[in-house]
PDB file of C-alpha atoms in Angstrom:
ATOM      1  CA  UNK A  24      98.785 112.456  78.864  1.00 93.00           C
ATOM      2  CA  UNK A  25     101.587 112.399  81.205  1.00 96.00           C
ATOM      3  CA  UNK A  26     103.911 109.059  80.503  1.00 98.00           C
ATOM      4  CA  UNK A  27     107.354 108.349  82.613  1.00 98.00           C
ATOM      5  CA  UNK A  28     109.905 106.642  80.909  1.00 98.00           C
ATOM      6  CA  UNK A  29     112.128 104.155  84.317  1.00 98.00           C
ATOM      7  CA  UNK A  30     115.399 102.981  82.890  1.00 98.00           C
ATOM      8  CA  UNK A  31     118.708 101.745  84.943  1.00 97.00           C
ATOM      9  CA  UNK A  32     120.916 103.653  83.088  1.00 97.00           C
ATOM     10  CA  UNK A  33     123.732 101.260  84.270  1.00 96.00           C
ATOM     11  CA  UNK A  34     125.204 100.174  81.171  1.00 97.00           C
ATOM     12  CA  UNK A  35     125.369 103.552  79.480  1.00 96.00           C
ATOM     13  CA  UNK A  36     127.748 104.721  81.995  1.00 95.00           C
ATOM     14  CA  UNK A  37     129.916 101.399  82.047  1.00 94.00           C
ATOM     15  CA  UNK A  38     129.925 100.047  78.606  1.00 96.00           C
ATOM     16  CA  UNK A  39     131.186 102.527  75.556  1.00 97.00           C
ATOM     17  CA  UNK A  40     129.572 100.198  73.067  1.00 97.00           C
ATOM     18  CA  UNK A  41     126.112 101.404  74.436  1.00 97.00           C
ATOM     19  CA  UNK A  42     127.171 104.794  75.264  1.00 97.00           C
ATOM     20  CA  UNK A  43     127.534 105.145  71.839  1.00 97.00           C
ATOM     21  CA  UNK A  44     124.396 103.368  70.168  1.00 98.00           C
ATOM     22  CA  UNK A  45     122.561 105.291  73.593  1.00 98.00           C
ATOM     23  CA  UNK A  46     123.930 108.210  74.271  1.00 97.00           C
ATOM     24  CA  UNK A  47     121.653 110.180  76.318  1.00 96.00           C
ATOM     25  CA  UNK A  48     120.441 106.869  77.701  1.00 97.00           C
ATOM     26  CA  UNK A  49     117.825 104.454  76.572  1.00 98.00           C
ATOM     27  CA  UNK A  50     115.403 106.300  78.870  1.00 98.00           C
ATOM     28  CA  UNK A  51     116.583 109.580  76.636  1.00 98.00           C
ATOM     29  CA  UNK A  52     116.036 107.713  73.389  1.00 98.00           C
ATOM     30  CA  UNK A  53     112.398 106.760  74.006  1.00 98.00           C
ATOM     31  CA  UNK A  54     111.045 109.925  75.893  1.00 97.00           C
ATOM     32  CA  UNK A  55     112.977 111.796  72.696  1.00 97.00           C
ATOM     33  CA  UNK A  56     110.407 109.952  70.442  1.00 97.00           C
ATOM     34  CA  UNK A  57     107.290 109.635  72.526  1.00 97.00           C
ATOM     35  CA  UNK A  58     107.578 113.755  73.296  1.00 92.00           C
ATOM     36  CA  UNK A  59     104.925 115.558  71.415  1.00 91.00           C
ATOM     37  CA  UNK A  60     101.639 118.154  71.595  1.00 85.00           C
ATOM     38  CA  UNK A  61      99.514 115.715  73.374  1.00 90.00           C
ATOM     39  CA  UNK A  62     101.801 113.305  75.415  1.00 93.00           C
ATOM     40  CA  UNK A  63     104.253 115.081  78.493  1.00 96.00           C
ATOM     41  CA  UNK A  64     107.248 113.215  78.829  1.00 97.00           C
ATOM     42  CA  UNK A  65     109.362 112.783  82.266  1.00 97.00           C
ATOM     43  CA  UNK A  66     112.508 110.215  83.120  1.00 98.00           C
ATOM     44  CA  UNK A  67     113.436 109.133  86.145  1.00 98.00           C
ATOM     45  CA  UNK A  68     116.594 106.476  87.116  1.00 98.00           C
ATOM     46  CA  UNK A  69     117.835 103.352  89.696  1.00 98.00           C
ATOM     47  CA  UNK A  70     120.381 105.294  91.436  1.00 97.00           C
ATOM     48  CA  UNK A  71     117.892 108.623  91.908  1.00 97.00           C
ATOM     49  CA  UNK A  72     115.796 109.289  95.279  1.00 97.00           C
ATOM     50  CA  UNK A  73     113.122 106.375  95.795  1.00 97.00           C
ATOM     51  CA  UNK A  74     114.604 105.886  92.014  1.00 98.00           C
ATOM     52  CA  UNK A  75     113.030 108.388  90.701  1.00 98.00           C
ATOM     53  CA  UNK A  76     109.545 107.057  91.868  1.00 98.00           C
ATOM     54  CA  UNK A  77     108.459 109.401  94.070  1.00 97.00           C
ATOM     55  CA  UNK A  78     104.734 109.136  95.675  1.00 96.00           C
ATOM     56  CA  UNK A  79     104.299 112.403  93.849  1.00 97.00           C
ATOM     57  CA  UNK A  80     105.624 111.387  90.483  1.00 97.00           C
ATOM     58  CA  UNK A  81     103.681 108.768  90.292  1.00 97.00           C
ATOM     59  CA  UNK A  82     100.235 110.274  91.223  1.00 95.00           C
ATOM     60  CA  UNK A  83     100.952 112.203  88.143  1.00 95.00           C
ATOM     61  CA  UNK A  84     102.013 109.581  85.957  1.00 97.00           C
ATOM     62  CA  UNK A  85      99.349 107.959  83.141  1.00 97.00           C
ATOM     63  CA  UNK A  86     101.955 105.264  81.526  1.00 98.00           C
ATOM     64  CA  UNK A  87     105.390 104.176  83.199  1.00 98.00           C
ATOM     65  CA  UNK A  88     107.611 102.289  80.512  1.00 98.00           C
ATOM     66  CA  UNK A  89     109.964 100.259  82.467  1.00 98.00           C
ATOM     67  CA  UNK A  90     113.664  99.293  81.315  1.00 98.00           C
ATOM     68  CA  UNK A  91     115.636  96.825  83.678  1.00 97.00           C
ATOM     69  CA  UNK A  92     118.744  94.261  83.437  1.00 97.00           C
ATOM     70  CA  UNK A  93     121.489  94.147  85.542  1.00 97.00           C
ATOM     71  CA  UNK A  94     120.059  95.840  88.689  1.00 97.00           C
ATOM     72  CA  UNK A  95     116.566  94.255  89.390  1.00 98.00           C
ATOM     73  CA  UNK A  96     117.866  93.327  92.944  1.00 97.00           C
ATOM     74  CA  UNK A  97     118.835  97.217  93.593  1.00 97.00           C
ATOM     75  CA  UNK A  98     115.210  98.018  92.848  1.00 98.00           C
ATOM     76  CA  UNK A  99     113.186  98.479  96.672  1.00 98.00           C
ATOM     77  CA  UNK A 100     110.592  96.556  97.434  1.00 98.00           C
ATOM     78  CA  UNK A 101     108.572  99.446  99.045  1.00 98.00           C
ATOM     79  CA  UNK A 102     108.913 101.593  95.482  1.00 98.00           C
ATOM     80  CA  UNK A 103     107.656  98.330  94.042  1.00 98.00           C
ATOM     81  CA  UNK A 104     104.553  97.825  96.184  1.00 98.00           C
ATOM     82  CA  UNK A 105     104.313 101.870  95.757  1.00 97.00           C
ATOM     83  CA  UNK A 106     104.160 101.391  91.797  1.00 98.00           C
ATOM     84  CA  UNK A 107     102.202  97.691  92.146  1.00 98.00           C
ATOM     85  CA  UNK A 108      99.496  99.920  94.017  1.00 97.00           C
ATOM     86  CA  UNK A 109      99.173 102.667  90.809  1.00 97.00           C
ATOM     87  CA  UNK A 110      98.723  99.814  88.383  1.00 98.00           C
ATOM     88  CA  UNK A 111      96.127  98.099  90.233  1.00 97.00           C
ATOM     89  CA  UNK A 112      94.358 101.878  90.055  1.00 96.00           C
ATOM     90  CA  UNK A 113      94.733 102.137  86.931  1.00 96.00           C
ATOM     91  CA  UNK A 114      98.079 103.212  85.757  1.00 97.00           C
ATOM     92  CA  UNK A 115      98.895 101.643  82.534  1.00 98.00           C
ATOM     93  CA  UNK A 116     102.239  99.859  82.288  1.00 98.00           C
ATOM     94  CA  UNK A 117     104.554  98.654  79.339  1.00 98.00           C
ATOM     95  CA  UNK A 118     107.860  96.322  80.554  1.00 98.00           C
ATOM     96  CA  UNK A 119     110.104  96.633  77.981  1.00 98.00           C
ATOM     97  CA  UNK A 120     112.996  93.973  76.962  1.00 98.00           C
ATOM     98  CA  UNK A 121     114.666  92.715  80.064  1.00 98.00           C
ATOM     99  CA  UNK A 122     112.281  93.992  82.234  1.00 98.00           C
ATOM    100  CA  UNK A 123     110.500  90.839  81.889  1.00 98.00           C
ATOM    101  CA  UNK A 124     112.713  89.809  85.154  1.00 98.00           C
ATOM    102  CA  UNK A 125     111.712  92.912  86.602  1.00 98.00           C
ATOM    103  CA  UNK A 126     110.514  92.941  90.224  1.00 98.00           C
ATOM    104  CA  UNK A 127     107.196  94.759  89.541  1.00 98.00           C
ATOM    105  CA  UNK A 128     106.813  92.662  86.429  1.00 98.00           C
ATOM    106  CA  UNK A 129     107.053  89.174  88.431  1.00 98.00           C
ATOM    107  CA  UNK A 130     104.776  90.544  90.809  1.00 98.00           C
ATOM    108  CA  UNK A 131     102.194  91.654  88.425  1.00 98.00           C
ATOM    109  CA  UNK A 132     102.787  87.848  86.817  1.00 98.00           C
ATOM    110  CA  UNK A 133     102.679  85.733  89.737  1.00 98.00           C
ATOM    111  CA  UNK A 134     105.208  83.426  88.348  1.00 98.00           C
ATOM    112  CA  UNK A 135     109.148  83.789  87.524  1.00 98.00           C
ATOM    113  CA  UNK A 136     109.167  84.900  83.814  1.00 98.00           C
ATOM    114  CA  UNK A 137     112.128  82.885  83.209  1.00 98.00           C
ATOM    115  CA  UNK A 138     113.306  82.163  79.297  1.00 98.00           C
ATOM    116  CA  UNK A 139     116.122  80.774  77.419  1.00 97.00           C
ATOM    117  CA  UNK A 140     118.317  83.562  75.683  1.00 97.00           C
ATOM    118  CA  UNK A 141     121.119  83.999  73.488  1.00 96.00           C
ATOM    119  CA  UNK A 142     123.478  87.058  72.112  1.00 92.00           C
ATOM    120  CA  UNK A 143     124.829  86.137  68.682  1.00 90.00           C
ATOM    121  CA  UNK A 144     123.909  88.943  66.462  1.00 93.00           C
ATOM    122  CA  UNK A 145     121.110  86.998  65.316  1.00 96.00           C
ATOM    123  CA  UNK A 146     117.966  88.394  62.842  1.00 98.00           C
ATOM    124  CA  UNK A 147     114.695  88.597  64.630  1.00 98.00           C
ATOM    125  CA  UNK A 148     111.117  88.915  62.462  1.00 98.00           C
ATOM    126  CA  UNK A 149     108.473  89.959  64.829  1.00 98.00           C
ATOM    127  CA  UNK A 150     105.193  88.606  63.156  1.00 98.00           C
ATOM    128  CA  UNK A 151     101.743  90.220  63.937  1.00 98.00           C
ATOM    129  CA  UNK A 152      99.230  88.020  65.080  1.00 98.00           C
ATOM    130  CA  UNK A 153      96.715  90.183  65.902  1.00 98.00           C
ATOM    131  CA  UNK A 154      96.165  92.353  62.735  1.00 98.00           C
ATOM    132  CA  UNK A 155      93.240  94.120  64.280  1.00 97.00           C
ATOM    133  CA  UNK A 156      94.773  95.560  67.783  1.00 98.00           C
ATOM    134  CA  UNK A 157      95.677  98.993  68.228  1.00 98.00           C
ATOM    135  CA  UNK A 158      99.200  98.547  68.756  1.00 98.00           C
ATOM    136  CA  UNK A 159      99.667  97.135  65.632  1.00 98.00           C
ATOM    137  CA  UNK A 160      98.141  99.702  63.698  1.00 98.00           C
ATOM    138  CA  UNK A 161     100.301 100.647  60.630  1.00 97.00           C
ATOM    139  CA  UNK A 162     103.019  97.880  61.410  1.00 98.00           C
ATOM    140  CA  UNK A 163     101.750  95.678  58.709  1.00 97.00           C
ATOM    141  CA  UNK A 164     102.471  92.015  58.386  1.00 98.00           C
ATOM    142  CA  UNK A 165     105.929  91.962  60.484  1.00 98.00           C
ATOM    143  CA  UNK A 166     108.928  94.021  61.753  1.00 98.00           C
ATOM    144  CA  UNK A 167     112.403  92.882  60.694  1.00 98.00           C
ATOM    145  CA  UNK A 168     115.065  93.744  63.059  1.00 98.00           C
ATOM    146  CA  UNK A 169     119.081  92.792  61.425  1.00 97.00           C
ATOM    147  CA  UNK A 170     120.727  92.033  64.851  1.00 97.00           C
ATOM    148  CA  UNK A 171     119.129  91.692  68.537  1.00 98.00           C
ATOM    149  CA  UNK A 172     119.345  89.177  71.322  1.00 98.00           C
ATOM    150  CA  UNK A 173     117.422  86.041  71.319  1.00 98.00           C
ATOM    151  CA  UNK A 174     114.867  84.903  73.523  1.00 98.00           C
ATOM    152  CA  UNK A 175     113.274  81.830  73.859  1.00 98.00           C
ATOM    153  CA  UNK A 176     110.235  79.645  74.953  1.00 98.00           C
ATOM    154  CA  UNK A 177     109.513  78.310  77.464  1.00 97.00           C
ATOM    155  CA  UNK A 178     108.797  81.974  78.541  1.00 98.00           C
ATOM    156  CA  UNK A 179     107.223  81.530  81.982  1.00 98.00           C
ATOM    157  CA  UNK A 180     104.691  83.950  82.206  1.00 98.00           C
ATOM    158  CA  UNK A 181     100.701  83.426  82.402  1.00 98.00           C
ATOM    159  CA  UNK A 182      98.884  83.122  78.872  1.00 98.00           C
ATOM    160  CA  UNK A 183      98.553  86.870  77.957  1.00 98.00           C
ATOM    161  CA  UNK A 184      95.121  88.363  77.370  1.00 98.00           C
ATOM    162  CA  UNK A 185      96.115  88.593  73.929  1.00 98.00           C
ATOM    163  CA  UNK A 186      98.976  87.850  71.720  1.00 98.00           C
ATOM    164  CA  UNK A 187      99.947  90.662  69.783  1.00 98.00           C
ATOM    165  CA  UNK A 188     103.884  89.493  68.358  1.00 98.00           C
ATOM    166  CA  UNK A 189     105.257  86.137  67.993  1.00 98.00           C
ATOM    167  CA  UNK A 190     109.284  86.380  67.193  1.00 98.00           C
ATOM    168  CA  UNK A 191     111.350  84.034  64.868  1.00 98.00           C
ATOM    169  CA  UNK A 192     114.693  83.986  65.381  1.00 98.00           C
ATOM    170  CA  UNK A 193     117.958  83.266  62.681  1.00 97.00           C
ATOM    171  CA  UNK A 194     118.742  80.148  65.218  1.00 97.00           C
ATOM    172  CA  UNK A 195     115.543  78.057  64.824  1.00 97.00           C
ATOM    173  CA  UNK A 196     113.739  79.565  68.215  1.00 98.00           C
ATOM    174  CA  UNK A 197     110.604  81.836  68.590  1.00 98.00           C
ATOM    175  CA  UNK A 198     108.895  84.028  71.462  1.00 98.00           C
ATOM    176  CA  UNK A 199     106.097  85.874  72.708  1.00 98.00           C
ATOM    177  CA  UNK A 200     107.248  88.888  72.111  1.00 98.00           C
ATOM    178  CA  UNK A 201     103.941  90.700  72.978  1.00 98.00           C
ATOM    179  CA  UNK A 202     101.463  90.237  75.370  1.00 98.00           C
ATOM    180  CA  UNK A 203      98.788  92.364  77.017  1.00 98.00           C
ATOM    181  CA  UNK A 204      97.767  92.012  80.391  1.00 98.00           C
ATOM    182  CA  UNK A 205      94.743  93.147  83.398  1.00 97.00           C
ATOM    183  CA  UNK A 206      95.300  93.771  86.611  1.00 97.00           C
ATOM    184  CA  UNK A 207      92.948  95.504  88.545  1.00 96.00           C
ATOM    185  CA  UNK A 208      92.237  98.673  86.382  1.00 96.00           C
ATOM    186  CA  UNK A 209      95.650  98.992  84.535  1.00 97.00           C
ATOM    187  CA  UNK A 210      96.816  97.610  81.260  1.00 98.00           C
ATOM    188  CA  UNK A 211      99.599  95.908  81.082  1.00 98.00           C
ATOM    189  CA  UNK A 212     101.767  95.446  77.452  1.00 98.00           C
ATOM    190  CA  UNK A 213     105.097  93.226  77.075  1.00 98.00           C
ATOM    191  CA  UNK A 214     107.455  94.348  74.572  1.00 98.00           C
ATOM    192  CA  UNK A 215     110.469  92.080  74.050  1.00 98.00           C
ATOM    193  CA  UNK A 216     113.110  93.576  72.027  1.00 98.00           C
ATOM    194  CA  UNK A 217     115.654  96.295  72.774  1.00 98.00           C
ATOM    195  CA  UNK A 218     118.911  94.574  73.327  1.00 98.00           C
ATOM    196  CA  UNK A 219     121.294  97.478  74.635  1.00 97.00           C
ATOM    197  CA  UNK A 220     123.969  97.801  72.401  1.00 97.00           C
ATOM    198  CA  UNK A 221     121.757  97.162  69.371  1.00 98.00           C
ATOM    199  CA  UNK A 222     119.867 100.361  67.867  1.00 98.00           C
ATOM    200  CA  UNK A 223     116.083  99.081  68.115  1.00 98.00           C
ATOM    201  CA  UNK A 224     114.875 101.685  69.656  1.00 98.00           C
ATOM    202  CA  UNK A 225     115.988 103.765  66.877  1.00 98.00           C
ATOM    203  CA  UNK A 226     113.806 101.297  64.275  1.00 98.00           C
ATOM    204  CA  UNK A 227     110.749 103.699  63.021  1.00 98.00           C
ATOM    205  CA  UNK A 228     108.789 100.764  63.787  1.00 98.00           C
ATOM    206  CA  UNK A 229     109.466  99.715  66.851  1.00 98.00           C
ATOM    207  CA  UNK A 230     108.962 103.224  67.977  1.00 98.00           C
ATOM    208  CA  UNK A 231     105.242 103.042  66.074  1.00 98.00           C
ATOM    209  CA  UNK A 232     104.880  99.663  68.348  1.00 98.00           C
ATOM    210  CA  UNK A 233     105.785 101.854  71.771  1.00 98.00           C
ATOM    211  CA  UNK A 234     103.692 104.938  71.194  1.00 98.00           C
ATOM    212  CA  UNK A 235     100.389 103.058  70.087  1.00 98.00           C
ATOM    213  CA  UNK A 236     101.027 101.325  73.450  1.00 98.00           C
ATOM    214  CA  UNK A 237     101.112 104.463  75.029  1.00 98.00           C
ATOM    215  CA  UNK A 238      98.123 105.302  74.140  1.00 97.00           C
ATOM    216  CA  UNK A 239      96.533 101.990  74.312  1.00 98.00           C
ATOM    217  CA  UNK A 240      97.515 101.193  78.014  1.00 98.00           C
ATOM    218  CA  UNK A 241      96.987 104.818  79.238  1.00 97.00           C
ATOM    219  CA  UNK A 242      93.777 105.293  81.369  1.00 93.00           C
ATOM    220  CA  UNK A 243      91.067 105.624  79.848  1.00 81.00           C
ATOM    221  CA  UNK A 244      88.564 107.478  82.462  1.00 70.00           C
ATOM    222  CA  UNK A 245      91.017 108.325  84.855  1.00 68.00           C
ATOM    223  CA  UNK A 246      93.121 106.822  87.886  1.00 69.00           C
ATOM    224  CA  UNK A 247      90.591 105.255  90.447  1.00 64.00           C
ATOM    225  CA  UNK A 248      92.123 106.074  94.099  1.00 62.00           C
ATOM    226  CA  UNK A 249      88.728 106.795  96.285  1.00 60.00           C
ATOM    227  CA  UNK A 250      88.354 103.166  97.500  1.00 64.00           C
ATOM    228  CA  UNK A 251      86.724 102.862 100.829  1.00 71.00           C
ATOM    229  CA  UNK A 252      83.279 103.486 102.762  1.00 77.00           C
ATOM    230  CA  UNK A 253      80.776 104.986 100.098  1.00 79.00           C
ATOM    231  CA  UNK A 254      77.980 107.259 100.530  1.00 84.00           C
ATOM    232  CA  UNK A 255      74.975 105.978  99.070  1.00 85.00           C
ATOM    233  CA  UNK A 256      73.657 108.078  95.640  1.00 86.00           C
ATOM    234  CA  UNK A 257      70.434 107.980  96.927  1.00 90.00           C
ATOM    235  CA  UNK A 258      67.991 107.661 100.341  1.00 88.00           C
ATOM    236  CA  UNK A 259      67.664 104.074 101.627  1.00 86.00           C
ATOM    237  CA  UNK A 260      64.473 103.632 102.909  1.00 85.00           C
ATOM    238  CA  UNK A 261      64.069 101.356 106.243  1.00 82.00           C
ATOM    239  CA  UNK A 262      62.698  98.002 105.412  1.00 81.00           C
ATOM    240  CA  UNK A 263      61.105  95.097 107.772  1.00 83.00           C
ATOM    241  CA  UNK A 264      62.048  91.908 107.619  1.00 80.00           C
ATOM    242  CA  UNK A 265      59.642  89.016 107.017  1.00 74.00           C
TER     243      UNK A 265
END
């Protein structure tokens, strides 16, 4: 399985605070934990060529995690429709954090994916409301998190396939904080936390979460791309209408 991690990597190189919780990036944190036997990891950047999104990197791609905040706008629409496209086939997708204001994430929504939010340091309990789904699996009943940002409903985003996390939050609020998707052929999974200067993606089980998504939203028989006129399988025999 070939998975691409797609991170900004703005605030690494401008604030020390993250530097320092991130230091090889938050793109370098996840592909460092997803890298194994069966799964090839690659990274790829904004401020690379076509961002790192090349037609060629992403005919090779199974899963693209996405990581976005301060530089949505900076994203191109034509490496959006280019990555839109490869969903849609069947490329499976997981929008991580503040990528919920991402370009390709809004498209893929249809609607604005605006929320209320809130940095204060605040304790976050992710409960699981769907025992039984794959991304869950050894998670148990919840996963506590000390500090991380706060979201907030109303989150404006259609109702997910399913519900996987619903977050509580030390100020009174909770969240969505994961949803699966369909569009077209590719699976789609929405993963709330990872607040850059807090060390979530360092949290054992918030890395569990990310690589059973992996391998839940990957393709499962392959990336579809031979749309068009189709031969018929067999001889059509001429027939007289009545």
């Amino acid at each position: 399985m070939r998975v691409l991690v797609w991170n900004e990597f703005r605030h690494e190189k401008t604030k020390p605070e993250v530097a320092k919780v991130y230091p090889d990036g938050i793109h370098g944190a996840i592909a460092g934990f997803l890298q194994s036997e069966q799964v090839e990891v690659m990274t790829a950047t904004l401020d690379e060529e076509e961002h790192g999104l090349t037609e060629e990197v992403l005919e090779r791609t199974d899963v693209l995690l996405w990581w976005g905040h301060v530089a949505h706008d900076e994203v191109q629409d034509e490496i959006i429709a280019r990555v839109h496209k490869r969903v849609l086939e069947g490329m499976g997708l997981i929008v991580l954090h503040s990528g919920h204001f991402s370009k390709i994430f809004k498209r893929l929504m249809g609607t604005t994916c605006d929320l209320k939010w809130r940095v204060a340091d605040e304790r976050e309990r992710l409960w699981v409301v769907d025992p039984s789904h794959p991304i869950v699996d050894g998670i148990g009943e919840y996963i506590e998190l000390e500090k991380e940002e706060m979201y907030g409903e109303h989150f404006d985003i259609p109702a997910p396939d399913q519900l996987i996390f619903v977050s509580w939050f030390e100020g009174g609020e909770i969240f969505r904080s994961g949803c699966t998707y369909q569009r077209g052929k590719g699976r789609i999974f929405y993963f709330r936390p990872g607040h850059e200067t807090y060390p979530t993606y360092h949290n054992p089980k918030i890395q569990r979460v990310i690589k059973n998504a992996v391998d839940w939203v990957k393709p499962e028989f392959g990336i579809a791309t031979n749309y068009g006129k189709a031969e018929p399988l067999e001889s059509i025999s001429s027939k007289e209408l009545k």
